[in-house]
């Protein structure tokens, strides 16, 4: 299949590829500008025929893949995943009392509490390749609830079973394995009550979200794609910065990213290298994954969800096109290792439609595999470049979308909710910054406006920042420090939404030119965006109302002096970014 890092120049150098570009992108083929280093996928957004006509776009991709396949054919490693032996009814654990309550063969890690990680450490074989030859499954039980959890190898003969402790009290477990050392081990663990701030994984609640214990959750996210692939001091700075922001979710990549302002070689990679310098994709670098564990724990301590992007097209290592069997190998390991963390979300892809090595059927297979193997049902999404995925798929819990037009962005939130009947998160609405690219140079005011436009239409928006700096430490890529001024205004929006009796803004009956959201007859908010009216006539629902003018940029609240019924004329000072809030008196 076509590599994801294919450039315009590489296609031009193949005669059949040049023909395809002449047919579909003639203006760029004849352009005087040097476009050789530009990714081919980058042209889809700026070419109306490809951007606006999905069928034309698919024909272009198919033609390009057919033209380039002979010169770019690649042989994938085939990995056979280990299986448990077929049960015959003999030799079961309960039939062998020597294997029961064998506490010398396992130990619990730490002091687990509800909504934390219950981790069982065991010793097993280290010879051969334990990643592909050893299967381990633990059956956990608490009361009448059961969880079947796959184990994973963590190097030096150490195996782990991790389960999210969804209830407090006594738990029991029993292991099954295709190796005698790990088979038939059982034990009991006491789970303490939940610690302060622990609320469990996030679940979908209609068009919004709650934690498993019922606590309201609002995903005001931010983006630092490769923060977890940076030096340790920069990782620490990223966490310190997040602690001072309103952000409750962080988009981050499992695999390292190669893109503008992000070309450094990470010190750790998911796979070890062989003596010939190539990656051994049948094994995992356990140091890389131990660090990932710590990074997710660090986010959890801040109350931040780790929205982990599993695949993306910005790659120079070959990780974006590993083949189906290696993909399954990766997913099996990652889900088994991380699903016990309450603050993990699965994002199948950043810009799935640029990952031309995978078909829609591949994405369905991957999504269904994650849903089937995650015993705790974490949220699952898939993110687009130019073409929205069909988010009505049963394995998708919520829509994670990118703008598909330069200016009209989160104004489409309500329409997308109605289209898929699921929560909508605009995970890429553009980035506050000053780069040359249109996606990386919106103002702080425009970022805040897009957050508000999405919120009053019943959705959520994700922040990103791309201010250039000499050291090329852009937040959107590497984390570090924020330089912009939208974050504190997003905190003001969060407070306005949190003040709603329901903790969310749900679209209500609206004016033809102005959306209203909140809780009908109790709490209502409208937003005027870039408009700058000097006043607004507002028809009030039945009852007596307090009326407030919110300046969403200055983060001020000015309340009108009286209580109002039927109607009110609200002065708005002829400035942009004003909102009106009505609170039932």
Coordinates of C-alpha atoms in Angstrom, one line a residue:
X1 CA 0.0 0.0 0.0
X2 CA 1.0 3.6 -0.4
X3 CA 3.3 4.8 2.4
X4 CA 2.0 7.6 4.5
X5 CA 5.0 9.8 4.1
X6 CA 4.9 9.8 0.3
X7 CA 5.8 13.3 -1.0
X8 CA 4.8 15.1 -4.1
X9 CA 8.4 14.7 -5.5
X10 CA 8.5 11.0 -5.0
X11 CA 5.2 10.6 -7.0
X12 CA 6.5 12.9 -9.7
X13 CA 9.5 10.7 -10.2
X14 CA 7.4 7.7 -11.1
X15 CA 5.9 8.1 -14.6
X16 CA 2.6 6.5 -13.7
X17 CA 2.4 8.6 -10.5
X18 CA 3.0 11.8 -12.5
X19 CA 0.1 10.9 -14.8
X20 CA -2.2 10.6 -11.8
X21 CA -1.0 14.0 -10.5
X22 CA -1.5 15.6 -13.9
X23 CA -5.1 14.2 -13.9
X24 CA -6.1 15.2 -10.4
X25 CA -3.7 18.0 -9.4
X26 CA -2.7 19.7 -12.7
X27 CA -2.2 23.2 -11.2
X28 CA 0.3 21.9 -8.7
X29 CA 2.2 19.9 -11.3
X30 CA 2.9 23.0 -13.3
X31 CA 3.4 25.3 -10.3
X32 CA 6.7 27.2 -10.2
X33 CA 6.9 26.7 -6.4
X34 CA 9.0 23.8 -5.2
X35 CA 6.4 21.4 -3.8
X36 CA 8.6 18.2 -3.9
X37 CA 8.8 17.9 -0.1
X38 CA 5.1 18.4 0.5
X39 CA 3.0 15.4 1.6
X40 CA 0.6 14.4 -1.1
X41 CA -2.2 14.3 1.4
X42 CA -1.8 18.0 2.1
X43 CA -3.2 18.9 -1.3
X44 CA -6.6 17.5 -0.5
X45 CA -7.7 20.4 1.7
X46 CA -6.8 23.0 -0.9
X47 CA -8.2 21.3 -3.9
X48 CA -12.0 21.8 -4.0
X49 CA -12.7 18.8 -6.2
X50 CA -10.9 16.4 -3.7
X51 CA -12.1 18.2 -0.6
X52 CA -15.8 18.5 -1.5
X53 CA -16.4 15.3 -3.5
X54 CA -15.8 12.1 -1.5
X55 CA -16.1 9.8 -4.6
X56 CA -13.6 11.9 -6.5
X57 CA -11.2 11.8 -3.6
X58 CA -11.5 8.0 -3.3
X59 CA -10.8 7.6 -7.1
X60 CA -7.7 9.8 -6.7
X61 CA -6.4 7.7 -3.8
X62 CA -7.1 4.4 -5.6
X63 CA -5.4 5.6 -8.8
X64 CA -2.4 6.9 -6.8
X65 CA -2.0 3.6 -4.9
X66 CA -2.2 1.6 -8.2
X67 CA 0.4 3.8 -9.8
X68 CA 2.9 3.7 -6.9
X69 CA 2.4 0.2 -5.7
X70 CA 5.0 -1.5 -7.9
X71 CA 7.8 0.8 -6.9
X72 CA 6.8 0.9 -3.2
X73 CA 5.8 -2.7 -2.4
X74 CA 6.7 -3.7 1.1
X75 CA 6.7 -7.1 2.8
X76 CA 5.2 -7.1 6.2
X77 CA 6.2 -9.3 9.1
X78 CA 3.6 -11.9 9.9
X79 CA 3.1 -12.5 13.6
X80 CA 1.1 -15.5 15.0
X81 CA -0.3 -14.5 18.4
X82 CA -0.2 -17.1 21.2
X83 CA -3.3 -19.0 22.2
X84 CA -4.5 -20.8 25.3
X85 CA -4.7 -24.6 24.9
X86 CA -8.2 -26.0 24.3
X87 CA -9.8 -27.0 27.7
X88 CA -10.6 -30.7 27.9
X89 CA -12.2 -30.7 31.3
X90 CA -9.1 -32.3 32.9
X91 CA -6.3 -30.5 34.7
X92 CA -8.4 -27.6 35.6
X93 CA -7.2 -25.3 38.4
X94 CA -10.0 -26.3 40.7
X95 CA -8.9 -29.9 40.2
X96 CA -5.4 -29.2 41.4
X97 CA -5.2 -28.0 45.0
X98 CA -1.5 -27.5 44.7
X99 CA -2.1 -24.5 42.5
X100 CA -4.6 -22.7 44.7
X101 CA -3.8 -19.8 47.0
X102 CA -0.1 -20.1 45.9
X103 CA 1.0 -16.7 47.2
X104 CA 4.6 -17.5 46.7
X105 CA 4.0 -17.4 42.9
X106 CA 2.5 -13.9 42.7
X107 CA 2.4 -10.5 44.4
X108 CA 0.1 -7.5 44.3
X109 CA 1.8 -4.3 43.2
X110 CA 1.1 -1.4 45.6
X111 CA -2.1 -0.9 47.6
X112 CA -5.0 -1.0 45.1
X113 CA -8.2 1.1 45.7
X114 CA -11.4 1.5 43.8
X115 CA -10.9 3.1 40.4
X116 CA -7.2 2.4 40.7
X117 CA -5.1 -0.4 39.1
X118 CA -5.1 -3.8 40.6
X119 CA -1.8 -5.3 39.3
X120 CA -0.6 -8.9 39.8
X121 CA 3.0 -9.6 39.2
X122 CA 4.1 -13.1 38.3
X123 CA 7.3 -14.8 37.2
X124 CA 7.5 -16.9 34.1
X125 CA 9.6 -18.0 31.2
X126 CA 12.1 -15.5 29.7
X127 CA 13.5 -17.7 26.9
X128 CA 12.5 -17.5 23.3
X129 CA 10.1 -14.6 22.6
X130 CA 7.6 -14.3 25.4
X131 CA 5.7 -11.5 23.5
X132 CA 4.6 -14.0 20.9
X133 CA 4.9 -17.4 22.5
X134 CA 3.3 -17.0 25.9
X135 CA -0.4 -16.5 26.6
X136 CA -1.7 -15.5 30.0
X137 CA -5.2 -14.7 31.0
X138 CA -6.6 -13.8 34.4
X139 CA -10.2 -14.3 35.5
X140 CA -11.0 -11.7 38.2
X141 CA -14.1 -11.8 40.3
X142 CA -15.6 -9.3 42.8
X143 CA -19.0 -10.4 44.2
X144 CA -21.1 -11.4 41.1
X145 CA -19.0 -9.3 38.7
X146 CA -16.3 -10.9 36.6
X147 CA -13.5 -9.5 34.3
X148 CA -11.4 -11.6 31.9
X149 CA -8.0 -9.8 31.5
X150 CA -5.1 -10.6 29.2
X151 CA -1.7 -10.5 30.7
X152 CA 1.5 -9.0 29.2
X153 CA 5.2 -9.6 29.3
X154 CA 7.3 -6.9 31.0
X155 CA 10.8 -8.2 30.5
X156 CA 13.3 -10.2 32.5
X157 CA 10.8 -13.0 33.2
X158 CA 8.2 -10.7 34.6
X159 CA 4.5 -11.0 33.6
X160 CA 1.7 -8.7 34.7
X161 CA -2.1 -8.8 34.9
X162 CA -3.8 -5.5 35.3
X163 CA -7.4 -4.8 35.9
X164 CA -9.3 -1.6 36.8
X165 CA -10.6 -2.1 40.3
X166 CA -14.2 -1.1 39.6
X167 CA -15.5 -2.0 43.1
X168 CA -14.1 -2.0 46.6
X169 CA -14.0 -5.1 48.7
X170 CA -12.5 -8.6 48.3
X171 CA -11.4 -9.8 44.8
X172 CA -10.3 -13.2 43.7
X173 CA -8.4 -14.2 40.6
X174 CA -7.3 -17.4 38.7
X175 CA -4.8 -17.6 35.8
X176 CA -4.8 -19.7 32.7
X177 CA -1.7 -20.0 30.5
X178 CA -0.1 -22.1 27.8
X179 CA 2.9 -22.4 30.0
X180 CA 2.9 -24.4 33.3
X181 CA 4.8 -21.7 35.3
X182 CA 1.9 -19.2 34.8
X183 CA -1.1 -21.6 34.7
X184 CA -3.5 -22.3 37.6
X185 CA -2.4 -19.5 40.0
X186 CA -5.1 -18.1 42.2
X187 CA -5.4 -15.7 45.0
X188 CA -7.4 -13.0 46.8
X189 CA -6.8 -9.2 47.1
X190 CA -8.6 -6.6 49.1
X191 CA -9.5 -3.4 47.3
X192 CA -9.7 -0.3 49.4
X193 CA -12.4 2.4 49.0
X194 CA -11.9 5.0 46.3
X195 CA -9.4 7.7 47.1
X196 CA -10.3 11.4 46.9
X197 CA -10.6 12.5 43.2
X198 CA -10.9 9.0 41.8
X199 CA -14.1 8.8 39.8
X200 CA -13.5 6.0 37.4
X201 CA -13.4 5.9 33.6
X202 CA -15.4 8.4 31.5
X203 CA -18.6 7.1 30.0
X204 CA -21.0 8.6 27.4
X205 CA -24.1 10.2 28.9
X206 CA -26.4 11.1 26.1
X207 CA -24.6 13.8 24.1
X208 CA -22.3 14.4 27.1
X209 CA -20.1 12.6 29.5
X210 CA -19.9 11.3 33.1
X211 CA -17.4 9.3 35.1
X212 CA -18.4 5.8 36.1
X213 CA -19.3 7.0 39.6
X214 CA -21.7 9.6 38.1
X215 CA -19.5 12.6 38.4
X216 CA -20.0 15.0 35.5
X217 CA -17.0 15.2 33.1
X218 CA -16.5 17.9 30.4
X219 CA -13.7 17.2 27.8
X220 CA -12.0 20.6 27.3
X221 CA -8.9 19.1 25.8
X222 CA -5.6 20.3 24.5
X223 CA -3.1 18.8 22.0
X224 CA 0.6 17.9 22.6
X225 CA 1.0 15.1 20.1
X226 CA 4.6 14.0 21.0
X227 CA 5.1 15.4 24.5
X228 CA 5.6 11.8 25.7
X229 CA 8.5 11.3 23.2
X230 CA 10.5 14.3 24.5
X231 CA 13.4 14.5 27.1
X232 CA 12.4 14.0 30.7
X233 CA 12.7 17.6 31.7
X234 CA 10.4 18.7 29.0
X235 CA 7.8 16.0 30.0
X236 CA 8.0 17.4 33.6
X237 CA 7.4 20.9 32.3
X238 CA 4.4 19.8 30.3
X239 CA 2.8 18.3 33.4
X240 CA 3.5 21.4 35.4
X241 CA 1.9 23.6 32.7
X242 CA -1.2 21.4 32.5
X243 CA -1.6 21.7 36.3
X244 CA -2.3 25.4 35.8
X245 CA -4.8 25.0 32.9
X246 CA -8.5 24.1 32.7
X247 CA -7.7 21.2 30.3
X248 CA -9.2 17.8 31.2
X249 CA -7.9 15.8 28.2
X250 CA -4.7 15.6 26.3
X251 CA -4.3 14.2 22.8
X252 CA -1.1 12.3 22.5
X253 CA 0.4 9.7 20.1
X254 CA 1.5 6.2 20.9
X255 CA 4.1 6.2 18.1
X256 CA 6.5 9.1 17.6
X257 CA 5.6 11.8 15.1
X258 CA 7.7 13.2 12.3
X259 CA 6.5 16.6 11.0
X260 CA 7.5 20.2 10.8
X261 CA 8.9 21.5 14.2
X262 CA 9.0 17.9 15.4
X263 CA 11.9 16.1 13.8
X264 CA 14.1 15.0 16.8
X265 CA 14.8 11.4 17.3
X266 CA 13.3 10.1 20.5
X267 CA 15.5 8.3 23.0
X268 CA 13.0 5.4 23.3
X269 CA 10.9 3.8 20.7
X270 CA 8.2 1.1 21.0
X271 CA 10.2 -1.6 19.3
X272 CA 13.9 -2.6 20.0
X273 CA 16.4 -2.6 17.1
X274 CA 18.1 -5.7 15.9
X275 CA 21.8 -5.9 15.2
X276 CA 21.2 -4.9 11.6
X277 CA 19.6 -1.7 12.8
X278 CA 16.0 -2.7 11.7
X279 CA 13.2 -2.8 14.2
X280 CA 12.2 -6.2 15.7
X281 CA 8.4 -5.6 15.6
X282 CA 7.8 -9.0 17.2
X283 CA 9.0 -7.6 20.5
X284 CA 8.4 -4.4 22.5
X285 CA 10.8 -2.1 24.3
X286 CA 9.5 -2.5 27.9
X287 CA 11.4 0.7 29.0
X288 CA 9.4 2.7 26.4
X289 CA 6.1 1.3 27.8
X290 CA 7.1 1.6 31.4
X291 CA 7.6 5.3 30.7
X292 CA 4.3 5.5 29.0
X293 CA 2.7 4.0 32.1
X294 CA 4.3 6.8 34.2
X295 CA 3.1 9.4 31.8
X296 CA -0.5 8.3 32.0
X297 CA -0.2 8.1 35.8
X298 CA 1.1 11.7 35.8
X299 CA -1.9 12.9 33.7
X300 CA -4.3 11.0 36.1
X301 CA -2.8 12.8 39.1
X302 CA -3.9 16.1 37.4
X303 CA -7.4 14.8 36.5
X304 CA -6.4 14.7 32.8
X305 CA -7.7 12.0 30.4
X306 CA -5.0 10.5 28.1
X307 CA -6.6 10.5 24.6
X308 CA -4.1 8.0 23.1
X309 CA -3.8 8.1 19.3
X310 CA -2.8 4.7 18.2
X311 CA -1.9 5.4 14.5
X312 CA -1.1 8.5 12.5
X313 CA 0.5 9.3 9.1
X314 CA 3.4 11.5 10.2
X315 CA 6.1 8.8 10.3
X316 CA 9.6 8.1 9.1
X317 CA 10.2 4.8 11.0
X318 CA 7.7 2.6 9.2
X319 CA 5.3 2.4 12.2
X320 CA 2.4 3.8 10.1
X321 CA 2.4 0.7 7.8
X322 CA 3.2 -2.3 9.9
X323 CA 0.7 -4.7 8.3
X324 CA -2.4 -6.2 9.8
X325 CA -0.8 -8.9 12.0
X326 CA 1.7 -6.5 13.5
X327 CA -1.1 -4.0 14.1
X328 CA -3.0 -6.8 16.0
X329 CA 0.2 -7.6 18.0
X330 CA 0.5 -3.9 19.0
X331 CA -3.1 -3.5 19.9
X332 CA -3.2 -6.6 22.0
X333 CA -0.2 -5.5 24.0
X334 CA -1.3 -1.8 24.4
X335 CA -4.8 -2.7 25.4
X336 CA -3.7 -5.3 27.9
X337 CA -1.1 -2.9 29.4
X338 CA -3.1 0.3 29.6
X339 CA -6.8 -0.6 29.9
X340 CA -6.6 -0.8 33.6
X341 CA -5.9 2.9 33.8
X342 CA -9.1 4.8 34.4
X343 CA -8.0 7.9 32.4
X344 CA -7.3 6.2 29.1
X345 CA -9.3 6.9 25.9
X346 CA -8.5 5.1 22.6
X347 CA -8.3 7.2 19.5
X348 CA -7.7 4.9 16.5
X349 CA -6.1 7.5 14.3
X350 CA -5.2 11.1 13.9
X351 CA -6.4 11.9 10.3
X352 CA -7.4 8.4 9.4
X353 CA -8.0 9.4 5.7
X354 CA -4.3 10.1 5.3
X355 CA -3.4 6.6 6.4
X356 CA -3.7 5.2 2.9
X357 CA -2.3 1.8 3.9
X358 CA -5.5 1.1 5.8
X359 CA -9.0 0.7 4.4
X360 CA -12.3 1.4 6.1
X361 CA -12.6 -2.4 6.7
X362 CA -9.2 -2.3 8.5
X363 CA -10.4 0.5 10.8
X364 CA -13.6 -1.5 11.6
X365 CA -11.5 -4.5 12.4
X366 CA -9.2 -2.5 14.7
X367 CA -12.1 -0.7 16.4
X368 CA -13.9 -4.0 17.0
X369 CA -10.8 -5.6 18.3
X370 CA -10.2 -2.9 20.9
X371 CA -13.9 -2.9 22.0
X372 CA -13.7 -6.7 22.3
X373 CA -10.4 -6.8 24.3
X374 CA -10.9 -3.9 26.6
X375 CA -12.7 -5.3 29.6
X376 CA -13.6 -1.9 30.9
X377 CA -15.2 -0.3 27.9
X378 CA -13.0 2.9 27.5
X379 CA -14.1 5.5 25.0
X380 CA -13.2 4.9 21.4
X381 CA -13.0 7.4 18.6
X382 CA -11.3 8.0 15.2
X383 CA -10.3 11.4 13.8
X384 CA -10.4 12.7 10.3
X385 CA -8.4 15.0 7.9
X386 CA -10.7 15.8 5.1
X387 CA -13.4 13.1 5.2
X388 CA -15.4 12.3 8.3
X389 CA -15.5 8.7 9.3
X390 CA -19.0 7.2 9.7
X391 CA -19.3 7.7 13.5
X392 CA -22.5 5.7 13.6
X393 CA -20.4 2.5 13.9
X394 CA -21.3 0.7 17.1
X395 CA -17.7 0.5 18.3
X396 CA -17.4 4.3 18.2
X397 CA -18.5 6.0 21.4
X398 CA -18.2 9.6 20.3
X399 CA -17.3 11.7 17.3
X400 CA -13.8 13.1 17.2
X401 CA -13.7 15.5 14.3
X402 CA -11.5 18.1 12.6
X403 CA -12.7 21.2 10.8
X404 CA -13.3 20.6 7.1
X405 CA -13.5 24.3 6.2
X406 CA -11.1 27.1 7.0
X407 CA -13.6 29.4 8.8
X408 CA -16.8 27.6 9.6
X409 CA -15.7 25.1 12.2
X410 CA -17.5 24.3 15.4
X411 CA -20.7 25.9 14.2
X412 CA -21.5 22.5 12.7
X413 CA -21.5 20.8 16.1
X414 CA -25.3 20.5 16.4
X415 CA -25.7 19.2 12.9
X416 CA -23.1 16.5 13.5
X417 CA -24.8 15.5 16.8
X418 CA -28.0 15.0 14.9
X419 CA -26.2 13.1 12.1
X420 CA -24.6 10.5 14.3
X421 CA -26.6 10.8 17.5
X422 CA -23.5 10.8 19.6
X423 CA -21.4 13.3 21.5
X424 CA -19.3 15.6 19.3
X425 CA -15.8 16.7 20.3
X426 CA -14.0 19.1 17.8
X427 CA -10.5 17.7 18.5
X428 CA -8.9 19.9 15.9
X429 CA -10.5 23.3 15.2
X430 CA -7.3 25.0 14.3
X431 CA -4.4 26.1 16.6
X432 CA -3.7 29.4 18.3
X433 CA -0.4 30.5 16.9
X434 CA 1.6 32.4 14.2
X435 CA 2.9 29.7 11.8
X436 CA 2.7 30.1 8.0
X437 CA 0.1 27.4 7.7
X438 CA -3.6 28.1 7.9
X439 CA -4.1 25.5 10.6
X440 CA -1.5 27.0 12.9
X441 CA -2.2 30.8 12.9
X442 CA -5.6 31.6 14.4
X443 CA -5.7 34.2 17.1
X444 CA -6.5 33.6 20.7
X445 CA -9.8 35.4 20.3
X446 CA -10.7 33.1 17.4
X447 CA -9.8 30.0 19.4
X448 CA -12.0 31.1 22.3
X449 CA -14.8 32.0 19.8
X450 CA -14.7 28.4 18.4
X451 CA -14.9 27.0 21.9
X452 CA -18.0 29.0 22.7
X453 CA -19.6 28.3 19.3
X454 CA -19.2 24.5 20.0
X455 CA -20.4 24.7 23.6
X456 CA -23.7 26.5 22.9
X457 CA -24.4 23.8 20.3
X458 CA -24.0 21.1 22.8
X459 CA -20.4 20.0 22.0
X460 CA -16.9 20.2 23.2
X461 CA -13.7 21.6 21.6
X462 CA -10.0 20.9 21.9
X463 CA -7.3 23.5 22.2
X464 CA -3.8 23.6 20.6
X465 CA -1.0 26.1 20.4
X466 CA 1.6 26.7 17.6
X467 CA 3.6 29.8 18.4
X468 CA 7.0 29.6 16.8
X469 CA 10.0 29.7 19.0
X470 CA 13.8 29.4 18.2
X471 CA 14.1 26.1 20.0
X472 CA 11.1 24.7 18.1
X473 CA 9.3 23.7 21.3
X474 CA 5.7 24.2 20.1
X475 CA 3.1 23.1 22.6
X476 CA 1.1 21.3 19.9
X477 CA 4.1 19.1 19.1
X478 CA 6.3 18.8 22.2
X479 CA 4.4 20.3 25.1
X480 CA 6.5 22.4 27.5
X481 CA 5.1 25.8 28.1
X482 CA 2.0 27.7 26.8
X483 CA 2.7 31.1 25.3
X484 CA -0.8 32.0 24.2
X485 CA -3.7 33.7 26.0
X486 CA -6.8 31.5 25.2
X487 CA -6.4 29.0 28.1
X488 CA -7.6 31.3 30.8
X489 CA -10.6 32.3 28.7
X490 CA -11.4 28.7 28.2
X491 CA -11.4 28.3 32.0
X492 CA -14.1 31.0 32.1
X493 CA -16.2 29.0 29.7
X494 CA -15.7 25.9 31.8
X495 CA -17.1 27.8 34.8
X496 CA -20.1 29.0 32.9
X497 CA -20.9 25.5 31.8
X498 CA -20.2 24.0 35.2
X499 CA -22.7 26.5 36.8
X500 CA -25.5 25.0 34.8
X501 CA -27.8 22.9 37.0
X502 CA -27.1 19.9 34.8
X503 CA -23.4 20.6 34.5
X504 CA -23.7 20.8 30.7
X505 CA -25.1 23.1 28.0
X506 CA -27.8 21.3 26.0
X507 CA -29.2 23.2 22.9
X508 CA -32.7 24.6 23.6
X509 CA -35.3 26.5 21.6
X510 CA -33.2 29.2 19.8
X511 CA -33.7 32.4 17.9
X512 CA -33.3 32.2 14.1
X513 CA -30.0 34.1 14.4
X514 CA -28.8 33.1 17.8
X515 CA -28.3 29.7 19.5
X516 CA -29.4 29.2 23.1
X517 CA -28.3 26.3 25.3
X518 CA -28.6 25.2 29.0
X519 CA -31.5 23.9 30.9
X520 CA -34.9 25.0 29.8
X521 CA -36.7 27.3 32.2
X522 CA -33.7 27.3 34.6
X523 CA -30.4 28.3 33.1
X524 CA -29.9 29.7 29.5
X525 CA -26.9 31.0 27.7
X526 CA -26.5 32.6 24.2
X527 CA -23.4 33.7 22.4
X528 CA -22.9 36.5 19.9
X529 CA -19.5 35.5 18.6
X530 CA -17.8 38.0 16.4
X531 CA -21.0 40.1 16.1
X532 CA -21.0 43.3 18.0
X533 CA -24.6 44.4 18.7
X534 CA -25.1 47.3 21.0
X535 CA -28.3 45.6 22.4
X536 CA -30.5 42.6 22.2
X537 CA -34.2 42.1 22.8
X538 CA -34.7 38.8 24.6
X539 CA -38.0 37.1 25.1
X540 CA -38.0 35.4 28.4
X541 CA -39.5 32.0 29.4
X542 CA -42.3 32.1 32.0
X543 CA -41.2 33.3 35.5
X544 CA -38.8 35.8 36.9
X545 CA -35.2 35.9 35.6
X546 CA -31.8 37.3 36.5
X547 CA -30.0 38.6 33.4
X548 CA -26.2 38.8 33.0
X549 CA -23.9 40.0 30.3
X550 CA -20.8 37.9 29.9
X551 CA -17.7 39.3 28.2
X552 CA -16.1 36.0 27.2
X553 CA -12.7 37.7 26.4
X554 CA -12.4 39.9 29.4
X555 CA -14.0 37.1 31.5
X556 CA -16.4 39.5 33.3
X557 CA -19.9 39.1 34.5
X558 CA -22.2 42.2 34.6
X559 CA -25.7 41.6 36.1
X560 CA -28.6 43.8 35.2
X561 CA -30.1 45.5 38.3
X562 CA -33.6 44.0 38.3
X563 CA -35.6 40.8 37.9
X564 CA -37.3 40.5 34.5
X565 CA -40.4 38.8 33.1
X566 CA -41.7 38.3 29.6
X567 CA -38.9 40.4 27.8
X568 CA -35.8 42.4 28.5
X569 CA -33.6 44.8 26.5
X570 CA -30.0 43.7 27.2
X571 CA -27.3 46.4 26.6
X572 CA -24.2 44.8 24.9
X573 CA -21.8 47.7 24.4
X574 CA -21.2 47.0 20.7
X575 CA -18.2 44.7 21.4
X576 CA -17.6 41.2 20.0
X577 CA -17.5 38.0 22.0
X578 CA -20.4 38.9 24.3
X579 CA -22.8 36.3 25.8
X580 CA -26.1 36.6 27.7
X581 CA -26.9 34.4 30.6
X582 CA -30.4 34.0 32.1
X583 CA -30.8 32.4 35.6
X584 CA -34.2 31.6 37.0
X585 CA -34.8 33.9 40.0

